[in-house]
C-alpha cells in the first residue's frame, strides 16, 4: 500500500487521475501498517505532507487531504513538535479548517505531554482563527506550565485574558513564529500574515484620522495631503508594495493591493462562468482553467495567499 | 571386538504426496576390528543410506546402531575417518585451508607440517594454495581421502573411495588404503566397481533392494563378478 | 565450534553481496544530504531517522541474502557431511553458524553505525553519544532476526526462509501497536489473541531508542537493560529451537 502510495507520488502531477493521498491508510490503522518501516516511516509521511502542501499550493487546490496527512504523521510520531506546528498553521490558515487543526493538536496534548507546542497552537488557533479569547487564554496558560515555554507565551496568555486587541497579539505570535523557525514555508506564511495585519493596522489608523477630519471640518478631504500633519503623521508604506488611496465613493482609505485582489477575483469568476458555459460544469480546481485553455495562467495572489475557491466561485 | 554393529535397521524416505521409498528393510551387519569389509551392490541398493546411518547423518526408523560400542553421535567420532560419495569442500577456500579447517575440528593443535605431509601423500601439494573451486573431480576425491585419514582414525568409512580417479590415481589411493590396513585400521567401504573389491577387502557384503543378500569372506567367493550375477539374478 | 564460527563468518564476509549491500547502506545514510533541503528545516532529524533506518534495513537485507544461505549451502552442497561426522554436535554446528552470522551483522552494522554517527556528528557539530545507544539497539534487533533466520533455515529453503523472516519481522513490528489499537477500540478478545502472538514474535520496539536519538528524551536504564536481555534470551531460544529441529533432521 505504501509502495503504491510512494509510486503515485513520483508520477508528475499532470498524470494524476485520482488523488494519491487517498491511498494513505487513514485513522489509527496507519500506526500499525507503517510500523515495519521503522524509523523511516515518519520521514516518508513528512516529505509526502510537504510535497502535497506544495503541489496544492501551486495548483490552487483545496487541501482536502491536508488534515489527513498531518493526522497520520502525528499518529506515527506523536512527539514530532514541528509537525504539530506546521500542520496546525497550514490546516487552519490555508486549509481553512481550524476545528480539524484543534482536533489533531488535542491528541498531541495527551500523547506529547511534555511539550508546550500542542497547547500553544491550540491557543493560537482559538485566538487567531476562532477568536475565542477565553479558550485561547486557557491553552496559552496551559502551555506556560509545560517546560521550555518561552516568555512570549506568558505575554500572550495575559493578552488573551485581557482581550487585548487581537491584532497586537496576532502580530506578536506571528513574529515569534517567524523568528523561531527554519522552515521557509512557515517563515513566508508568518511574514504574509504579519504584513496583512500591519496593512489592517495602517488602514485603521488612516481611517481614524479621516473620521476625525470629517468630524472636525464637517467635509470630506479633497486630497490626502490635507490630513497631514494634523490628523495623520504621514502616509505609511503599503507592506505589499501597493499604495494607500482615498476612495471618495466609499469615503474611506483603501489599499491598492486590496483593489487588485478584488479585480482578480472578479476576473476569475468571470472566467469560471465562461468555463461553465463551455463545458457545462464548474472545474474541480482552479488550475483546470489553465489546463482547458480558458486562461493562460492564474494571476498570483497579491498577498501570496491561495484563492478560496469553492463551489464554482472564488470568494475573498 | 565389534567396531560397527547394525541390528535390524530399517529406513523409509518419504517423498511428497505420501509416496514412500524403502531404502533399508531390516539390515544387520557387523564389522570387527582390523577387518576390511566391502559393501557391494547395484545403484540404489541402499549402500549410501547404510553408511549415513552408521555415521548418524540419518536417523533410522527402527533398529540399533553402535560404533565402538557407543552411540554414533558421540565423541568416538574422533576415531572415525569418513569419505562421503562425491565429497564437497568449501569452494572459496584453498585445499590446504579446507584440510586445516576440517582437521582442527578433531585436533585443534594439529601442526601445519602434518597438513602438508598429507597433501604430499595424496599428490595435492602442488595445488594446495588454489581454491577448491578450481580442482578437478579427481583432485577433490584425493582431498577427500586426505581429510578422512589425516587424524589417523581407527575406523575408516569410505563411500565409493576410488570413484572419479584416473587409473594412476586409483593405484595410488589403493596403496594408501592398503598401508592403512596393514597398520591394523578397520576399513568399511562401499563400491559398485567390482575390480576394486578384491585387492582391499577381506569380506564382501552384498546388498540389494535394502536387504543384505550375501555376506562372505573374499577367499570363499572366487570370481566376484560371477558371484554377484549369481545372487542378484 | 570455534572453527565453524570462524568459517561461517569468513564465508559471509567474503560474499560480494555484502559489499553491494554495504555500499547501498552508506549511500542511503548520505541520501539525507540530497533530500534534506526538502524537509523544511528538519534535516538533522531526517539524517538521524534515515541513518538508523538504513542500518536496520541493510542489516535485514544481509540476514535475508546471506543468513539464509549459510546453512542451506552446507546442506545442499553437502559440505556438512564432512563437518557433522567430526566430533561436533549438530547443536554446536547450528550455534556456530548463528554466531558466525551474528559476527557478520555486528561488523557490518558497526561499520555503518560509525559512518552514521560521524556523519550526524559532523552535521550537528557535536558528538552524538545518544546515537551509539540507538545503533546498539538496532544491532540487538538484528540479533533477534539472526535467530529467526537460522530457525527458518533449518526447515525451509532460502526463498521461503526469506519470506518467513520478512513475515516475522513485519508482524513483530506491527503486533505491539495492534494490541494498543485493539485495546483502544475495546476489542478485548482480539487484544488477547494478539498478546499470545506477542510472546511468539520478536518485539523490536523494546530496542527502539529513537526517542532518545531524535527528541533527547531520557530512557530509563531498566528499559534499556530489559531490552538487551530480552533480545539475548529471544535469540538464544530461537537458536535452541533451531538446534532441536536440526538434531532430528535427516541429511
mmCIF file of C-alpha atoms in Angstrom, chain B:
data_model
loop_
_atom_site.group_PDB
_atom_site.id
_atom_site.type_symbol
_atom_site.label_atom_id
_atom_site.label_comp_id
_atom_site.label_asym_id
_atom_site.label_seq_id
_atom_site.Cartn_x
_atom_site.Cartn_y
_atom_site.Cartn_z
ATOM 1 C CA UNK B 1 35.744 -56.755 19.097
ATOM 2 C CA UNK B 2 32.874 -55.262 17.101
ATOM 3 C CA UNK B 3 33.619 -51.781 15.816
ATOM 4 C CA UNK B 4 30.434 -51.346 13.816
ATOM 5 C CA UNK B 5 27.195 -53.080 14.621
ATOM 6 C CA UNK B 6 23.841 -52.545 12.900
ATOM 7 C CA UNK B 7 20.830 -54.516 14.106
ATOM 8 C CA UNK B 8 17.588 -54.680 12.130
ATOM 9 C CA UNK B 9 17.891 -51.213 10.665
ATOM 10 C CA UNK B 10 15.005 -50.001 8.524
ATOM 11 C CA UNK B 11 14.798 -46.657 6.804
ATOM 12 C CA UNK B 12 11.982 -45.286 4.676
ATOM 13 C CA UNK B 13 12.218 -41.999 2.806
ATOM 14 C CA UNK B 14 9.036 -40.058 2.494
ATOM 15 C CA UNK B 15 8.686 -38.164 -0.717
ATOM 16 C CA UNK B 16 5.973 -35.588 -1.266
ATOM 17 C CA UNK B 17 2.383 -36.793 -1.783
ATOM 18 C CA UNK B 18 2.846 -39.600 0.709
ATOM 19 C CA UNK B 19 4.974 -41.752 -1.597
ATOM 20 C CA UNK B 20 7.411 -43.901 0.305
ATOM 21 C CA UNK B 21 10.710 -45.403 -0.704
ATOM 22 C CA UNK B 22 12.000 -48.217 1.459
ATOM 23 C CA UNK B 23 15.780 -47.777 1.358
ATOM 24 C CA UNK B 24 16.673 -50.319 4.022
ATOM 25 C CA UNK B 25 14.443 -53.205 5.035
ATOM 26 C CA UNK B 26 15.979 -54.530 8.200
ATOM 27 C CA UNK B 27 19.684 -54.954 7.730
ATOM 28 C CA UNK B 28 22.044 -56.402 10.277
ATOM 29 C CA UNK B 29 25.786 -56.216 9.859
ATOM 30 C CA UNK B 30 28.896 -56.357 11.993
ATOM 31 C CA UNK B 31 32.414 -55.157 11.276
ATOM 32 C CA UNK B 32 35.136 -56.441 13.552
ATOM 33 C CA UNK B 33 38.404 -54.772 14.496
ATOM 34 C CA UNK B 34 41.078 -54.872 11.795
ATOM 35 C CA UNK B 35 38.680 -56.113 9.142
ATOM 36 C CA UNK B 36 38.361 -54.625 5.678
ATOM 37 C CA UNK B 37 34.779 -55.001 4.579
ATOM 38 C CA UNK B 38 33.351 -54.077 1.195
ATOM 39 C CA UNK B 39 29.682 -53.178 0.795
ATOM 40 C CA UNK B 40 28.727 -54.048 -2.739
ATOM 41 C CA UNK B 41 25.519 -53.645 -4.626
ATOM 42 C CA UNK B 42 23.878 -52.091 -7.667
ATOM 43 C CA UNK B 43 22.960 -48.416 -7.807
ATOM 44 C CA UNK B 44 20.156 -47.554 -5.408
ATOM 45 C CA UNK B 45 20.643 -50.687 -3.317
ATOM 46 C CA UNK B 46 20.962 -48.736 -0.061
ATOM 47 C CA UNK B 47 24.749 -48.586 0.357
ATOM 48 C CA UNK B 48 24.937 -44.849 0.996
ATOM 49 C CA UNK B 49 21.898 -44.941 3.275
ATOM 50 C CA UNK B 50 23.538 -47.638 5.383
ATOM 51 C CA UNK B 51 26.755 -45.649 5.640
ATOM 52 C CA UNK B 52 24.936 -42.440 6.575
ATOM 53 C CA UNK B 53 23.065 -44.315 9.286
ATOM 54 C CA UNK B 54 26.312 -45.660 10.703
ATOM 55 C CA UNK B 55 27.613 -42.125 10.925
ATOM 56 C CA UNK B 56 24.423 -40.688 12.419
ATOM 57 C CA UNK B 57 23.695 -38.449 9.430
ATOM 58 C CA UNK B 58 20.383 -40.220 9.025
ATOM 59 C CA UNK B 59 18.102 -41.405 11.775
ATOM 60 C CA UNK B 60 16.865 -44.975 11.250
ATOM 61 C CA UNK B 61 13.144 -45.692 11.606
ATOM 62 C CA UNK B 62 13.959 -48.571 13.892
ATOM 63 C CA UNK B 63 16.861 -50.766 14.845
ATOM 64 C CA UNK B 64 20.029 -50.349 16.882
ATOM 65 C CA UNK B 65 23.413 -48.930 15.921
ATOM 66 C CA UNK B 66 26.612 -48.993 17.875
ATOM 67 C CA UNK B 67 30.112 -47.905 16.922
ATOM 68 C CA UNK B 68 32.985 -48.788 19.216
ATOM 69 C CA UNK B 69 30.129 -49.984 21.399
ATOM 70 C CA UNK B 70 28.705 -46.459 21.609
ATOM 71 C CA UNK B 71 26.140 -44.168 20.031
ATOM 72 C CA UNK B 72 27.395 -42.688 16.724
ATOM 73 C CA UNK B 73 26.588 -39.142 17.886
ATOM 74 C CA UNK B 74 29.331 -39.020 20.482
ATOM 75 C CA UNK B 75 32.998 -38.263 20.895
ATOM 76 C CA UNK B 76 34.026 -41.571 19.317
ATOM 77 C CA UNK B 77 33.797 -39.744 16.004
ATOM 78 C CA UNK B 78 37.375 -38.653 16.662
ATOM 79 C CA UNK B 79 38.326 -42.202 15.853
ATOM 80 C CA UNK B 80 36.393 -42.353 12.564
ATOM 81 C CA UNK B 81 37.519 -41.159 9.165
ATOM 82 C CA UNK B 82 34.689 -40.674 6.670
ATOM 83 C CA UNK B 83 34.727 -40.093 2.951
ATOM 84 C CA UNK B 84 31.295 -39.293 1.505
ATOM 85 C CA UNK B 85 30.264 -40.193 -2.001
ATOM 86 C CA UNK B 86 31.350 -37.246 -4.199
ATOM 87 C CA UNK B 87 32.800 -35.208 -1.348
ATOM 88 C CA UNK B 88 32.429 -31.428 -1.464
ATOM 89 C CA UNK B 89 34.513 -28.734 0.146
ATOM 90 C CA UNK B 90 34.245 -25.021 0.681
ATOM 91 C CA UNK B 91 34.791 -23.702 -2.794
ATOM 92 C CA UNK B 92 36.112 -20.348 -1.659
ATOM 93 C CA UNK B 93 38.868 -21.870 0.491
ATOM 94 C CA UNK B 94 42.068 -23.439 -0.809
ATOM 95 C CA UNK B 95 42.706 -27.171 -0.495
ATOM 96 C CA UNK B 96 45.067 -26.554 2.366
ATOM 97 C CA UNK B 97 42.618 -24.243 4.212
ATOM 98 C CA UNK B 98 39.863 -26.806 3.813
ATOM 99 C CA UNK B 99 42.022 -29.554 5.206
ATOM 100 C CA UNK B 100 43.211 -27.384 8.060
ATOM 101 C CA UNK B 101 39.651 -26.378 8.931
ATOM 102 C CA UNK B 102 38.369 -29.947 8.917
ATOM 103 C CA UNK B 103 41.300 -31.317 10.884
ATOM 104 C CA UNK B 104 41.189 -28.638 13.544
ATOM 105 C CA UNK B 105 37.722 -29.784 14.498
ATOM 106 C CA UNK B 106 39.229 -33.095 15.521
ATOM 107 C CA UNK B 107 42.589 -31.906 16.749
ATOM 108 C CA UNK B 108 42.828 -28.147 17.413
ATOM 109 C CA UNK B 109 46.608 -28.251 17.737
ATOM 110 C CA UNK B 110 47.369 -30.029 14.501
ATOM 111 C CA UNK B 111 50.784 -28.921 13.168
ATOM 112 C CA UNK B 112 50.810 -27.374 9.709
ATOM 113 C CA UNK B 113 53.607 -29.811 8.863
ATOM 114 C CA UNK B 114 51.181 -32.689 9.184
ATOM 115 C CA UNK B 115 48.758 -30.997 6.762
ATOM 116 C CA UNK B 116 51.451 -30.508 4.142
ATOM 117 C CA UNK B 117 52.681 -34.058 4.657
ATOM 118 C CA UNK B 118 49.204 -35.359 3.986
ATOM 119 C CA UNK B 119 48.767 -33.168 0.893
ATOM 120 C CA UNK B 120 52.023 -34.558 -0.425
ATOM 121 C CA UNK B 121 50.855 -38.103 0.283
ATOM 122 C CA UNK B 122 47.677 -37.714 -1.789
ATOM 123 C CA UNK B 123 49.535 -35.800 -4.505
ATOM 124 C CA UNK B 124 47.941 -32.384 -3.998
ATOM 125 C CA UNK B 125 50.917 -30.493 -2.622
ATOM 126 C CA UNK B 126 51.386 -28.570 -5.858
ATOM 127 C CA UNK B 127 47.740 -27.393 -5.814
ATOM 128 C CA UNK B 128 47.495 -26.721 -2.091
ATOM 129 C CA UNK B 129 47.083 -22.952 -2.397
ATOM 130 C CA UNK B 130 44.484 -22.987 -5.122
ATOM 131 C CA UNK B 131 40.801 -22.528 -4.209
ATOM 132 C CA UNK B 132 38.921 -25.803 -4.364
ATOM 133 C CA UNK B 133 36.557 -24.412 -6.996
ATOM 134 C CA UNK B 134 39.414 -24.867 -9.481
ATOM 135 C CA UNK B 135 40.006 -28.529 -8.613
ATOM 136 C CA UNK B 136 39.206 -31.391 -10.959
ATOM 137 C CA UNK B 137 36.923 -34.210 -9.858
ATOM 138 C CA UNK B 138 39.931 -36.453 -9.156
ATOM 139 C CA UNK B 139 41.709 -33.788 -7.111
ATOM 140 C CA UNK B 140 38.608 -33.311 -4.961
ATOM 141 C CA UNK B 141 38.498 -37.074 -4.404
ATOM 142 C CA UNK B 142 42.160 -37.045 -3.311
ATOM 143 C CA UNK B 143 41.423 -34.204 -0.895
ATOM 144 C CA UNK B 144 38.508 -36.273 0.387
ATOM 145 C CA UNK B 145 40.828 -39.168 1.126
ATOM 146 C CA UNK B 146 43.270 -36.799 2.843
ATOM 147 C CA UNK B 147 40.629 -35.411 5.196
ATOM 148 C CA UNK B 148 39.433 -38.929 6.047
ATOM 149 C CA UNK B 149 42.817 -40.269 7.117
ATOM 150 C CA UNK B 150 44.697 -37.194 8.374
ATOM 151 C CA UNK B 151 43.726 -37.631 12.036
ATOM 152 C CA UNK B 152 44.888 -41.249 11.970
ATOM 153 C CA UNK B 153 41.475 -42.801 12.715
ATOM 154 C CA UNK B 154 40.969 -46.403 13.809
ATOM 155 C CA UNK B 155 37.896 -46.862 11.626
ATOM 156 C CA UNK B 156 37.618 -45.702 8.018
ATOM 157 C CA UNK B 157 34.192 -45.472 6.452
ATOM 158 C CA UNK B 158 34.516 -44.750 2.759
ATOM 159 C CA UNK B 159 31.676 -44.284 0.296
ATOM 160 C CA UNK B 160 32.967 -45.085 -3.195
ATOM 161 C CA UNK B 161 36.602 -44.253 -2.332
ATOM 162 C CA UNK B 162 38.064 -44.826 -5.800
ATOM 163 C CA UNK B 163 35.439 -43.202 -7.979
ATOM 164 C CA UNK B 164 36.360 -40.193 -10.060
ATOM 165 C CA UNK B 165 40.051 -41.072 -10.135
ATOM 166 C CA UNK B 166 42.207 -41.843 -13.149
ATOM 167 C CA UNK B 167 43.975 -45.257 -13.276
ATOM 168 C CA UNK B 168 47.161 -43.891 -11.695
ATOM 169 C CA UNK B 169 45.149 -42.172 -9.001
ATOM 170 C CA UNK B 170 43.277 -45.388 -8.262
ATOM 171 C CA UNK B 171 46.541 -47.207 -7.825
ATOM 172 C CA UNK B 172 47.983 -44.557 -5.549
ATOM 173 C CA UNK B 173 44.931 -44.309 -3.344
ATOM 174 C CA UNK B 174 44.571 -48.083 -3.211
ATOM 175 C CA UNK B 175 48.114 -48.386 -1.962
ATOM 176 C CA UNK B 176 47.491 -45.732 0.704
ATOM 177 C CA UNK B 177 44.456 -47.689 1.898
ATOM 178 C CA UNK B 178 46.372 -50.958 1.825
ATOM 179 C CA UNK B 179 49.036 -49.377 4.038
ATOM 180 C CA UNK B 180 46.352 -48.280 6.496
ATOM 181 C CA UNK B 181 45.024 -51.832 6.516
ATOM 182 C CA UNK B 182 48.498 -53.165 7.256
ATOM 183 C CA UNK B 183 48.707 -50.770 10.217
ATOM 184 C CA UNK B 184 45.670 -52.547 11.641
ATOM 185 C CA UNK B 185 42.979 -49.991 10.779
ATOM 186 C CA UNK B 186 39.461 -51.166 10.168
ATOM 187 C CA UNK B 187 38.085 -50.245 6.749
ATOM 188 C CA UNK B 188 34.434 -50.327 5.739
ATOM 189 C CA UNK B 189 33.844 -49.180 2.190
ATOM 190 C CA UNK B 190 31.132 -49.263 -0.407
ATOM 191 C CA UNK B 191 31.625 -49.599 -4.102
ATOM 192 C CA UNK B 192 29.894 -50.638 -7.229
ATOM 193 C CA UNK B 193 33.149 -51.068 -9.131
ATOM 194 C CA UNK B 194 33.947 -54.716 -8.646
ATOM 195 C CA UNK B 195 37.671 -54.814 -9.522
ATOM 196 C CA UNK B 196 38.270 -52.506 -6.557
ATOM 197 C CA UNK B 197 36.955 -55.040 -4.116
ATOM 198 C CA UNK B 198 39.339 -57.994 -4.140
ATOM 199 C CA UNK B 199 42.702 -56.321 -3.565
ATOM 200 C CA UNK B 200 41.425 -54.467 -0.497
ATOM 201 C CA UNK B 201 38.594 -56.371 1.160
ATOM 202 C CA UNK B 202 38.665 -59.374 3.476
ATOM 203 C CA UNK B 203 34.922 -59.772 3.393
ATOM 204 C CA UNK B 204 32.189 -58.784 0.938
ATOM 205 C CA UNK B 205 28.635 -57.872 1.924
ATOM 206 C CA UNK B 206 26.185 -57.726 -0.964
ATOM 207 C CA UNK B 207 23.168 -55.504 -0.557
ATOM 208 C CA UNK B 208 20.199 -55.330 -2.902
ATOM 209 C CA UNK B 209 16.866 -53.520 -2.621
ATOM 210 C CA UNK B 210 17.519 -52.669 1.012
ATOM 211 C CA UNK B 211 18.360 -56.202 2.128
ATOM 212 C CA UNK B 212 21.633 -57.996 2.744
ATOM 213 C CA UNK B 213 21.704 -60.897 0.331
ATOM 214 C CA UNK B 214 25.147 -62.309 0.964
ATOM 215 C CA UNK B 215 27.975 -61.894 3.488
ATOM 216 C CA UNK B 216 31.074 -63.974 2.694
ATOM 217 C CA UNK B 217 34.873 -63.822 3.090
ATOM 218 C CA UNK B 218 36.691 -62.979 -0.139
ATOM 219 C CA UNK B 219 38.507 -66.312 -0.048
ATOM 220 C CA UNK B 220 35.198 -68.173 -0.416
ATOM 221 C CA UNK B 221 33.905 -66.165 -3.336
ATOM 222 C CA UNK B 222 36.286 -66.820 -6.174
ATOM 223 C CA UNK B 223 35.344 -64.553 -9.043
ATOM 224 C CA UNK B 224 33.382 -61.673 -7.606
ATOM 225 C CA UNK B 225 31.560 -60.801 -10.790
ATOM 226 C CA UNK B 226 30.184 -64.281 -11.201
ATOM 227 C CA UNK B 227 29.232 -64.315 -7.531
ATOM 228 C CA UNK B 228 27.305 -61.103 -7.847
ATOM 229 C CA UNK B 229 25.489 -62.053 -11.023
ATOM 230 C CA UNK B 230 24.539 -65.329 -9.412
ATOM 231 C CA UNK B 231 22.945 -63.859 -6.310
ATOM 232 C CA UNK B 232 21.339 -60.864 -7.949
ATOM 233 C CA UNK B 233 19.645 -62.885 -10.654
#
